[in-house]
CSV table of C-alpha atoms in Angstrom, one decimal:
chain,number,residue,atom,x,y,z
A,1,MET,CA,-11.4,-0.5,18.8
A,2,SER,CA,-9.6,0.9,15.8
A,3,ARG,CA,-10.8,3.0,12.9
A,4,ILE,CA,-12.8,1.7,10.0
A,5,ASN,CA,-9.9,1.7,7.7
A,6,ASP,CA,-8.2,-1.0,9.8
A,7,VAL,CA,-10.0,-3.9,8.0
A,8,GLY,CA,-7.3,-6.6,8.0
A,9,GLY,CA,-8.8,-9.9,9.1
A,10,MET,CA,-12.4,-8.7,9.2
A,11,ILE,CA,-15.2,-10.9,8.0
A,12,GLY,CA,-18.2,-10.1,5.9
A,13,PHE,CA,-17.1,-7.9,3.0
A,14,PRO,CA,-18.5,-8.9,-0.4
A,15,ASP,CA,-16.7,-10.9,-3.0
A,16,ILE,CA,-13.7,-9.3,-4.7
A,17,VAL,CA,-14.7,-7.8,-8.0
A,18,GLU,CA,-12.2,-7.4,-10.8
A,19,GLU,CA,-13.0,-4.9,-13.5
A,20,PRO,CA,-11.7,-5.9,-17.0
A,21,ASP,CA,-9.7,-3.3,-18.8
A,22,GLU,CA,-10.0,-1.0,-15.8
A,23,PRO,CA,-9.1,2.7,-16.6
A,24,ALA,CA,-6.8,4.6,-14.2
A,25,PHE,CA,-9.7,6.9,-13.4
A,26,HIS,CA,-13.4,6.3,-13.8
A,27,ALA,CA,-14.2,10.0,-14.3
A,28,ASP,CA,-12.1,13.2,-14.9
A,29,TRP,CA,-12.8,14.5,-11.4
A,30,GLU,CA,-11.0,11.6,-9.9
A,31,ALA,CA,-7.8,12.6,-11.7
A,32,HIS,CA,-8.3,16.1,-10.5
A,33,VAL,CA,-8.6,15.0,-6.9
A,34,LEU,CA,-5.4,13.0,-7.2
A,35,ALA,CA,-3.6,16.0,-8.6
A,36,LEU,CA,-5.1,18.4,-6.1
A,37,ASN,CA,-3.8,16.3,-3.2
A,38,ALA,CA,-0.3,16.0,-4.7
A,39,ALA,CA,-0.2,19.8,-5.1
A,40,LEU,CA,-1.3,20.5,-1.6
A,41,ILE,CA,1.2,18.0,-0.1
A,42,ARG,CA,4.0,19.5,-2.2
A,43,ARG,CA,3.2,22.9,-1.0
A,44,GLY,CA,3.3,21.7,2.6
A,45,VAL,CA,-0.4,22.5,3.4
A,46,TYR,CA,-0.5,19.1,5.0
A,47,ASN,CA,1.6,15.9,4.9
A,48,LEU,CA,0.7,12.5,3.7
A,49,ASP,CA,0.1,11.1,7.1
A,50,GLU,CA,-2.3,13.9,8.0
A,51,PHE,CA,-4.1,13.0,4.8
A,52,ARG,CA,-4.4,9.4,5.7
A,53,ASP,CA,-5.6,10.4,9.1
A,54,ALA,CA,-8.3,12.6,7.7
A,55,ILE,CA,-9.6,9.6,5.6
A,56,GLU,CA,-9.6,7.4,8.6
A,57,ARG,CA,-11.6,9.9,10.6
A,58,MET,CA,-14.5,9.6,8.3
A,59,PRO,CA,-17.6,8.1,10.0
A,60,PRO,CA,-17.6,4.4,9.4
A,61,ALA,CA,-20.8,4.3,7.4
A,62,SER,CA,-19.5,7.1,5.1
A,63,TYR,CA,-16.1,5.5,4.7
A,64,LEU,CA,-17.7,2.2,3.6
A,65,SER,CA,-20.1,3.8,1.2
A,66,ALA,CA,-17.7,6.3,-0.4
A,67,SER,CA,-15.7,5.5,-3.5
A,68,TYR,CA,-11.9,5.6,-3.3
A,69,TYR,CA,-11.6,9.2,-4.7
A,70,GLU,CA,-14.7,10.4,-2.8
A,71,LYS,CA,-12.8,9.5,0.4
A,72,TRP,CA,-9.8,11.5,-0.9
A,73,PHE,CA,-11.9,14.5,-1.6
A,74,THR,CA,-13.5,14.3,1.8
A,75,ALA,CA,-10.1,14.3,3.4
A,76,ILE,CA,-8.8,17.2,1.3
A,77,THR,CA,-11.7,19.4,2.2
A,78,THR,CA,-11.5,18.4,5.9
A,79,LEU,CA,-7.9,19.4,6.0
A,80,LEU,CA,-8.3,22.6,4.1
A,81,ALA,CA,-10.9,23.7,6.6
A,82,GLU,CA,-8.8,22.5,9.6
A,83,LYS,CA,-5.7,24.2,8.3
A,84,GLY,CA,-7.6,27.5,7.9
A,85,VAL,CA,-7.2,27.7,4.1
A,86,ALA,CA,-10.9,28.1,3.7
A,87,THR,CA,-14.1,27.8,5.7
A,88,PRO,CA,-16.3,24.8,5.3
A,89,GLU,CA,-18.9,27.2,3.8
A,90,GLU,CA,-16.4,28.5,1.2
A,91,LEU,CA,-15.4,25.0,0.4
A,92,ALA,CA,-19.0,23.9,-0.1
A,93,GLY,CA,-19.5,26.9,-2.4
A,94,ALA,CA,-22.2,28.3,-0.1
B,1,MET,CA,20.2,5.3,18.9
B,2,PRO,CA,21.0,1.8,17.9
B,3,ASP,CA,18.2,-0.5,16.7
B,4,ARG,CA,16.5,-2.3,19.5
B,5,PHE,CA,16.0,-5.6,17.6
B,6,VAL,CA,17.9,-7.7,15.1
B,7,PRO,CA,16.6,-10.3,12.6
B,8,GLY,CA,15.6,-13.4,14.4
B,9,ASP,CA,14.4,-11.7,17.6
B,10,PRO,CA,11.0,-12.7,18.8
B,11,VAL,CA,8.9,-9.7,19.4
B,12,ARG,CA,5.4,-9.0,20.7
B,13,ALA,CA,3.3,-6.4,18.9
B,14,GLY,CA,1.9,-3.8,21.3
B,15,THR,CA,-1.7,-4.0,22.6
B,16,CYS,CA,-2.2,-0.3,22.7
B,17,ASP,CA,-5.3,1.0,20.9
B,18,PRO,CA,-4.6,4.6,20.0
B,19,THR,CA,-7.5,6.9,19.1
B,20,GLY,CA,-5.4,8.6,16.3
B,21,HIS,CA,-3.6,7.4,13.2
B,22,THR,CA,-1.4,4.4,13.7
B,23,ARG,CA,0.2,1.7,11.5
B,24,LEU,CA,-0.2,-1.0,14.0
B,25,PRO,CA,-3.0,-3.0,12.5
B,26,ARG,CA,-5.3,-4.5,15.1
B,27,TYR,CA,-5.0,-8.0,13.8
B,28,VAL,CA,-1.4,-8.2,15.0
B,29,ARG,CA,-1.8,-6.5,18.4
B,30,GLY,CA,-0.6,-8.7,21.2
B,31,ALA,CA,0.7,-11.4,18.9
B,32,VAL,CA,4.3,-12.7,18.9
B,33,GLY,CA,6.2,-12.7,15.7
B,34,GLN,CA,9.8,-12.7,14.6
B,35,VAL,CA,11.9,-9.9,13.2
B,36,ALA,CA,12.8,-10.8,9.6
B,37,GLU,CA,14.6,-7.6,8.5
B,38,VAL,CA,15.2,-4.0,9.3
B,39,ALA,CA,13.2,-2.0,6.7
B,40,GLY,CA,14.9,1.4,7.1
B,41,HIS,CA,14.5,4.2,9.6
B,42,HIS,CA,11.6,6.6,9.5
B,43,PRO,CA,9.7,9.1,11.7
B,44,LEU,CA,6.8,7.5,13.5
B,45,ALA,CA,3.7,7.9,11.3
B,46,ASP,CA,1.5,8.3,14.4
B,47,ASP,CA,3.4,11.6,15.2
B,48,ARG,CA,3.5,12.9,11.7
B,49,ALA,CA,-0.2,12.4,11.3
B,50,ARG,CA,-0.6,14.9,14.2
B,51,GLY,CA,1.7,17.4,12.4
B,52,LEU,CA,4.7,16.6,14.6
B,53,PRO,CA,8.1,15.8,13.1
B,54,GLY,CA,8.2,12.4,14.7
B,55,THR,CA,11.2,10.5,16.2
B,56,VAL,CA,13.1,8.6,13.6
B,57,GLN,CA,13.4,4.9,14.5
B,58,ALA,CA,13.8,1.5,13.0
B,59,VAL,CA,11.0,-0.1,11.1
B,60,TYR,CA,11.0,-3.9,10.9
B,61,HIS,CA,9.5,-6.6,8.7
B,62,VAL,CA,7.9,-8.8,11.4
B,63,ARG,CA,6.7,-12.2,10.4
B,64,PHE,CA,3.7,-13.8,12.1
B,65,ALA,CA,2.3,-17.3,11.8
B,66,ALA,CA,-1.4,-17.0,10.7
B,67,VAL,CA,-2.4,-19.3,13.5
B,68,ASP,CA,-1.1,-16.8,16.1
B,69,LEU,CA,-3.2,-14.1,14.5
B,70,PHE,CA,-6.4,-15.8,13.6
B,71,GLY,CA,-6.2,-19.2,15.4
B,72,ALA,CA,-6.1,-20.9,12.0
B,73,GLY,CA,-4.2,-20.9,8.7
B,74,ASP,CA,-0.9,-22.4,7.6
B,75,HIS,CA,0.5,-19.2,6.0
B,76,THR,CA,2.5,-16.4,7.4
B,77,VAL,CA,1.9,-12.6,7.3
B,78,THR,CA,4.8,-10.2,7.3
B,79,VAL,CA,3.8,-6.8,8.7
B,80,GLU,CA,6.0,-3.7,8.7
B,81,LEU,CA,6.1,-2.2,12.2
B,82,TRP,CA,7.9,0.7,13.8
B,83,GLU,CA,10.1,0.0,16.8
B,84,ASP,CA,7.7,1.7,19.2
B,85,TYR,CA,5.0,-0.9,18.4
B,86,LEU,CA,7.2,-3.8,19.5
B,87,GLU,CA,8.4,-5.1,22.8
B,88,PRO,CA,10.9,-7.9,23.5
B,89,THR,CA,9.5,-11.2,24.6
B,90,THR,CA,10.9,-14.5,25.8
B,91,ASP,CA,7.8,-16.4,24.7
B,92,HIS,CA,9.0,-19.4,22.9
B,93,GLN,CA,6.9,-20.3,19.9
B,94,ASP,CA,6.6,-24.1,20.2
B,95,LYS,CA,5.5,-24.3,16.6
B,96,GLU,CA,7.9,-24.4,13.8
B,97,ALA,CA,9.6,-21.0,13.3
B,98,PRO,CA,7.7,-19.2,10.5
C,1,MET,CA,-20.7,5.9,-13.8
C,2,SER,CA,-19.1,9.2,-14.8
C,3,GLY,CA,-22.3,10.5,-16.2
C,4,ASP,CA,-24.6,9.9,-13.3
C,5,HIS,CA,-26.0,12.5,-11.0
C,6,SER,CA,-23.7,12.1,-8.0
C,7,SER,CA,-20.6,12.0,-10.1
C,8,ALA,CA,-21.7,15.3,-11.8
C,9,ALA,CA,-22.3,16.8,-8.4
C,10,ILE,CA,-18.9,15.9,-7.0
C,11,ALA,CA,-17.2,17.0,-10.2
C,12,GLU,CA,-18.7,20.4,-9.7
C,13,ARG,CA,-17.5,20.5,-6.1
C,14,VAL,CA,-14.0,19.5,-7.1
C,15,ARG,CA,-13.9,22.3,-9.8
C,16,HIS,CA,-15.1,24.8,-7.2
C,17,VAL,CA,-12.4,23.9,-4.7
C,18,GLU,CA,-9.8,24.0,-7.4
C,19,ALA,CA,-10.9,27.5,-8.4
C,20,LEU,CA,-10.9,28.6,-4.7
C,21,LEU,CA,-7.3,27.4,-4.3
C,22,GLU,CA,-6.1,29.1,-7.5
C,23,GLU,CA,-7.6,32.3,-6.2
C,24,ARG,CA,-5.7,31.9,-2.9
C,25,GLY,CA,-2.4,31.2,-4.7
C,26,LEU,CA,-2.2,27.5,-3.7
C,27,LEU,CA,-2.5,26.2,-7.2
C,28,ASP,CA,-0.7,27.4,-10.4
C,29,ASP,CA,-2.4,27.8,-13.7
C,30,GLY,CA,-2.4,24.4,-15.5
C,31,GLU,CA,-0.8,22.7,-12.5
C,32,ILE,CA,-3.6,20.1,-12.2
C,33,ASP,CA,-3.4,19.0,-15.8
C,34,ARG,CA,0.4,18.8,-15.6
C,35,ARG,CA,0.3,16.7,-12.5
C,36,ILE,CA,-2.3,14.3,-14.0
C,37,ASP,CA,-0.1,13.9,-17.1
C,38,GLU,CA,2.9,13.2,-14.9
C,39,PHE,CA,1.0,10.6,-12.9
C,40,LEU,CA,-0.2,8.8,-16.0
C,41,ALA,CA,3.2,8.8,-17.6
C,42,GLY,CA,4.9,7.9,-14.3
C,43,GLY,CA,4.5,4.2,-14.0
C,44,SER,CA,3.2,1.1,-15.7
C,45,PRO,CA,3.2,-2.7,-15.1
C,46,ALA,CA,5.6,-2.8,-18.1
C,47,ASN,CA,8.3,-1.6,-15.6
C,48,GLY,CA,7.6,-4.5,-13.2
C,49,ALA,CA,7.5,-6.9,-16.1
C,50,ARG,CA,11.0,-5.7,-17.3
C,51,ILE,CA,12.5,-6.2,-13.9
C,52,THR,CA,10.9,-9.7,-13.7
C,53,ALA,CA,12.1,-10.8,-17.1
C,54,HIS,CA,15.6,-9.6,-16.4
C,55,ALA,CA,15.6,-11.5,-13.1
C,56,TRP,CA,14.5,-14.6,-14.9
C,57,VAL,CA,17.5,-14.5,-17.4
C,58,ASP,CA,20.2,-13.1,-15.0
C,59,ALA,CA,20.6,-15.0,-11.7
C,60,ASP,CA,23.1,-12.5,-10.4
C,61,PHE,CA,20.7,-9.6,-11.0
C,62,ARG,CA,17.9,-11.7,-9.3
C,63,GLU,CA,20.1,-12.0,-6.2
C,64,ARG,CA,20.9,-8.3,-6.2
C,65,LEU,CA,17.2,-7.5,-6.7
C,66,LEU,CA,16.2,-9.5,-3.7
C,67,ALA,CA,19.0,-8.1,-1.5
C,68,ASP,CA,18.7,-4.4,-2.4
C,69,ALA,CA,15.9,-3.7,-4.9
C,70,ASN,CA,16.3,0.1,-5.0
C,71,ALA,CA,19.9,-0.3,-6.2
C,72,ALA,CA,19.1,-3.2,-8.6
C,73,ILE,CA,16.3,-1.4,-10.5
C,74,ARG,CA,18.6,1.5,-11.1
C,75,GLU,CA,20.6,-0.8,-13.3
C,76,LEU,CA,17.6,-0.9,-15.6
C,77,GLY,CA,17.1,2.9,-15.4
C,78,LEU,CA,14.2,2.6,-13.0
C,79,SER,CA,13.7,4.3,-9.7
C,80,MET,CA,11.4,4.6,-6.7
C,81,ALA,CA,12.4,8.3,-6.3
C,82,GLY,CA,9.6,9.8,-8.3
C,83,GLY,CA,7.5,10.9,-5.3
C,84,LEU,CA,8.3,13.2,-2.4
C,85,GLN,CA,11.2,11.0,-1.4
C,86,GLU,CA,12.7,7.7,-2.5
C,87,GLN,CA,10.6,4.8,-1.3
C,88,ARG,CA,12.2,1.6,-0.1
C,89,LEU,CA,11.4,-1.3,-2.4
C,90,LYS,CA,11.2,-4.8,-1.2
C,91,VAL,CA,11.1,-7.5,-4.0
C,92,VAL,CA,10.2,-11.1,-3.1
C,93,ALA,CA,10.4,-14.0,-5.5
C,94,ASN,CA,8.0,-16.9,-5.8
C,95,THR,CA,9.6,-20.4,-5.9
C,96,ALA,CA,8.3,-23.9,-6.2
C,97,SER,CA,7.8,-24.0,-2.4
C,98,GLU,CA,6.8,-20.4,-1.5
C,99,HIS,CA,4.3,-18.0,-3.0
C,100,HIS,CA,4.1,-14.3,-2.0
C,101,VAL,CA,1.1,-11.9,-2.2
C,102,VAL,CA,1.0,-8.2,-1.3
C,103,VAL,CA,-1.7,-6.1,0.3
C,104,CYS,CA,-2.1,-2.8,2.2
C,105,THR,CA,-4.7,-3.5,4.9
C,106,LEU,CA,-4.8,0.0,6.3
C,107,CYS,CA,-5.0,2.0,3.1
C,108,SER,CA,-3.7,1.4,-0.4
C,109,CYS,CA,0.1,1.5,-0.5
C,110,TYR,CA,1.4,0.2,-3.8
C,111,PRO,CA,4.5,0.6,-6.0
C,112,ILE,CA,3.0,3.0,-8.5
C,113,ALA,CA,6.4,3.7,-10.1
C,114,LEU,CA,6.7,0.0,-11.1
C,115,LEU,CA,3.1,-1.0,-11.5
C,116,GLY,CA,1.2,2.1,-12.5
C,117,PRO,CA,-2.1,3.1,-10.8
C,118,SER,CA,-3.5,0.3,-8.6
C,119,PRO,CA,-6.6,-1.6,-9.6
C,120,ALA,CA,-9.9,-1.0,-7.7
C,121,TRP,CA,-9.9,-4.5,-6.3
C,122,TYR,CA,-6.5,-4.0,-4.6
C,123,LYS,CA,-8.0,-1.0,-2.8
C,124,SER,CA,-11.3,-2.7,-1.8
C,125,GLU,CA,-12.1,-3.6,1.7
C,126,ALA,CA,-13.0,-7.1,0.4
C,127,TYR,CA,-9.4,-7.8,-0.7
C,128,ARG,CA,-7.7,-5.9,2.2
C,129,SER,CA,-9.7,-7.7,4.9
C,130,ARG,CA,-9.5,-11.2,3.6
C,131,VAL,CA,-6.1,-11.8,2.0
C,132,VAL,CA,-4.3,-11.7,5.3
C,133,ARG,CA,-6.7,-14.2,6.9
C,134,ASP,CA,-7.4,-16.6,4.0
C,135,PRO,CA,-4.9,-16.0,1.2
C,136,ARG,CA,-5.4,-19.5,-0.3
C,137,GLY,CA,-9.1,-18.8,-0.6
C,138,VAL,CA,-8.6,-15.3,-2.1
C,139,LEU,CA,-6.1,-16.7,-4.6
C,140,ARG,CA,-8.6,-19.4,-5.6
C,141,GLU,CA,-11.1,-16.6,-6.3
C,142,PHE,CA,-8.6,-15.1,-8.7
C,143,GLY,CA,-8.3,-18.5,-10.3
C,144,LEU,CA,-5.0,-19.4,-8.8
C,145,GLU,CA,-5.0,-22.8,-7.1
C,146,LEU,CA,-1.7,-23.4,-5.4
C,147,PRO,CA,-0.5,-26.9,-4.4
C,148,ALA,CA,-1.3,-27.7,-0.7
C,149,ASP,CA,2.3,-27.8,0.2
C,150,THR,CA,3.2,-24.4,-1.2
C,151,ARG,CA,3.9,-22.0,1.7
C,152,ILE,CA,2.1,-18.6,1.4
C,153,THR,CA,3.6,-15.4,2.7
C,154,VAL,CA,1.4,-12.3,2.8
C,155,TRP,CA,3.1,-8.9,2.9
C,156,ASP,CA,1.2,-6.1,4.5
C,157,ALA,CA,2.5,-2.8,3.3
C,158,SER,CA,1.8,-1.1,6.6
C,159,ALA,CA,4.7,1.3,6.7
C,160,GLU,CA,7.1,2.9,4.3
C,161,SER,CA,8.2,0.0,2.0
C,162,ARG,CA,6.6,-0.9,-1.2
C,163,TYR,CA,6.5,-4.5,-2.4
C,164,MET,CA,6.7,-6.3,-5.7
C,165,VAL,CA,6.5,-10.0,-6.4
C,166,VAL,CA,8.7,-11.7,-9.0
C,167,PRO,CA,6.5,-14.6,-10.3
C,168,ARG,CA,8.0,-17.9,-11.3
C,169,ARG,CA,9.2,-18.2,-14.9
C,170,PRO,CA,6.7,-20.4,-16.8
C,171,GLU,CA,8.0,-23.7,-18.2
C,172,GLY,CA,8.6,-24.0,-21.9
C,173,THR,CA,10.0,-20.4,-22.2
C,174,GLU,CA,13.6,-21.3,-22.6
C,175,GLY,CA,13.9,-20.0,-26.2
C,176,MET,CA,12.2,-16.6,-25.5
C,177,SER,CA,13.9,-13.3,-25.6
C,178,GLU,CA,13.9,-11.0,-22.6
C,179,ALA,CA,11.3,-8.8,-24.2
C,180,GLU,CA,9.1,-11.7,-25.0
C,181,LEU,CA,9.4,-12.9,-21.4
C,182,ALA,CA,8.4,-9.5,-20.2
C,183,GLY,CA,5.3,-9.7,-22.3
C,184,LEU,CA,4.1,-12.7,-20.3
C,185,VAL,CA,4.1,-10.9,-17.0
C,186,THR,CA,0.8,-9.4,-15.7
C,187,ARG,CA,0.0,-6.8,-13.1
C,188,LYS,CA,-1.6,-9.5,-11.0
C,189,GLY,CA,1.5,-11.6,-11.2
C,190,LEU,CA,3.5,-8.7,-9.8
C,191,ILE,CA,1.1,-8.4,-6.9
C,192,GLY,CA,0.9,-12.1,-6.3
C,193,THR,CA,-2.7,-12.8,-7.3
C,194,ALA,CA,-1.8,-14.6,-10.5
C,195,ALA,CA,0.9,-17.2,-11.3
C,196,VAL,CA,2.7,-14.9,-13.8
């Protein structure tokens, strides 16, 4: 039933935590991931819904333990491999 | 193609459970709500997520009573749903209209 | 957080992918930095606050805003057209009898042009899962206790529209200028998790 992103109405997640004076990004790489995604969508490598889909396809345990921009980076590399831009090995730097 | 629904229409959210991307949240599936407003016309996200152009169709704000979604609660939830996700219904809501 | 081992490892992987894409002609020189600057300059809660303050002092504008938000915010020089295509904006206004709150249960849709980058709590599974089911309880956690007879409407940004809440104008602000009024409005007020 449904993918792990579809959490509306679910029970059991922890308390909502507010971060005072939260910065837009918690590390430089997060900003780079955001910009990278925008660049690839603008170039038509994939579209925004394919990007959402790639996030949602993450295994549930990985989805829940990953930070927001870790999910994004996972989706970007998944799509780059699937679209044939680079092999998983090239993307991993192997 | 003209819009299938107009504001005020009762509609039932689909019960389908697609394996791919969808914007039909599971917490509204099968529930009856009321169309509040047409929220533009857009290609179906389920199609676009598979790299297809997608058929352009109406998207609606559909208002549900929380009690119809969760069995409890005095609030309403307005969800934005593509026409394909909705079917007409004659079910009368005996509660107050949301 | 930015200095820990896992963050350093992912930073290295991101740099590697960027270099690979530059090599394959999918990224221009300096494009990443330019896009980051654009994003950070692109939106801020000050925009939502301006819209709100104007709606408080101009009843006709408020009406136009609730009927066709995209057209109304253009009167203030603002727009939802900064992204790939113009996004539809739906603005809802709190009243004495009704309170609105916005969520995206499926992902993290948010009116960045008017509110800037979204806070982490908005994107958390905790908020996304619970606010549709128990908004009164969630608002209480945020320190907002609504009267029992206030109706609550939750808006799930599940498709193409983006949503903004116009909070209620606080009492005792009659003598304030529009700019002073805008200064009272918070990001949480514009999402619906604070009174103003």
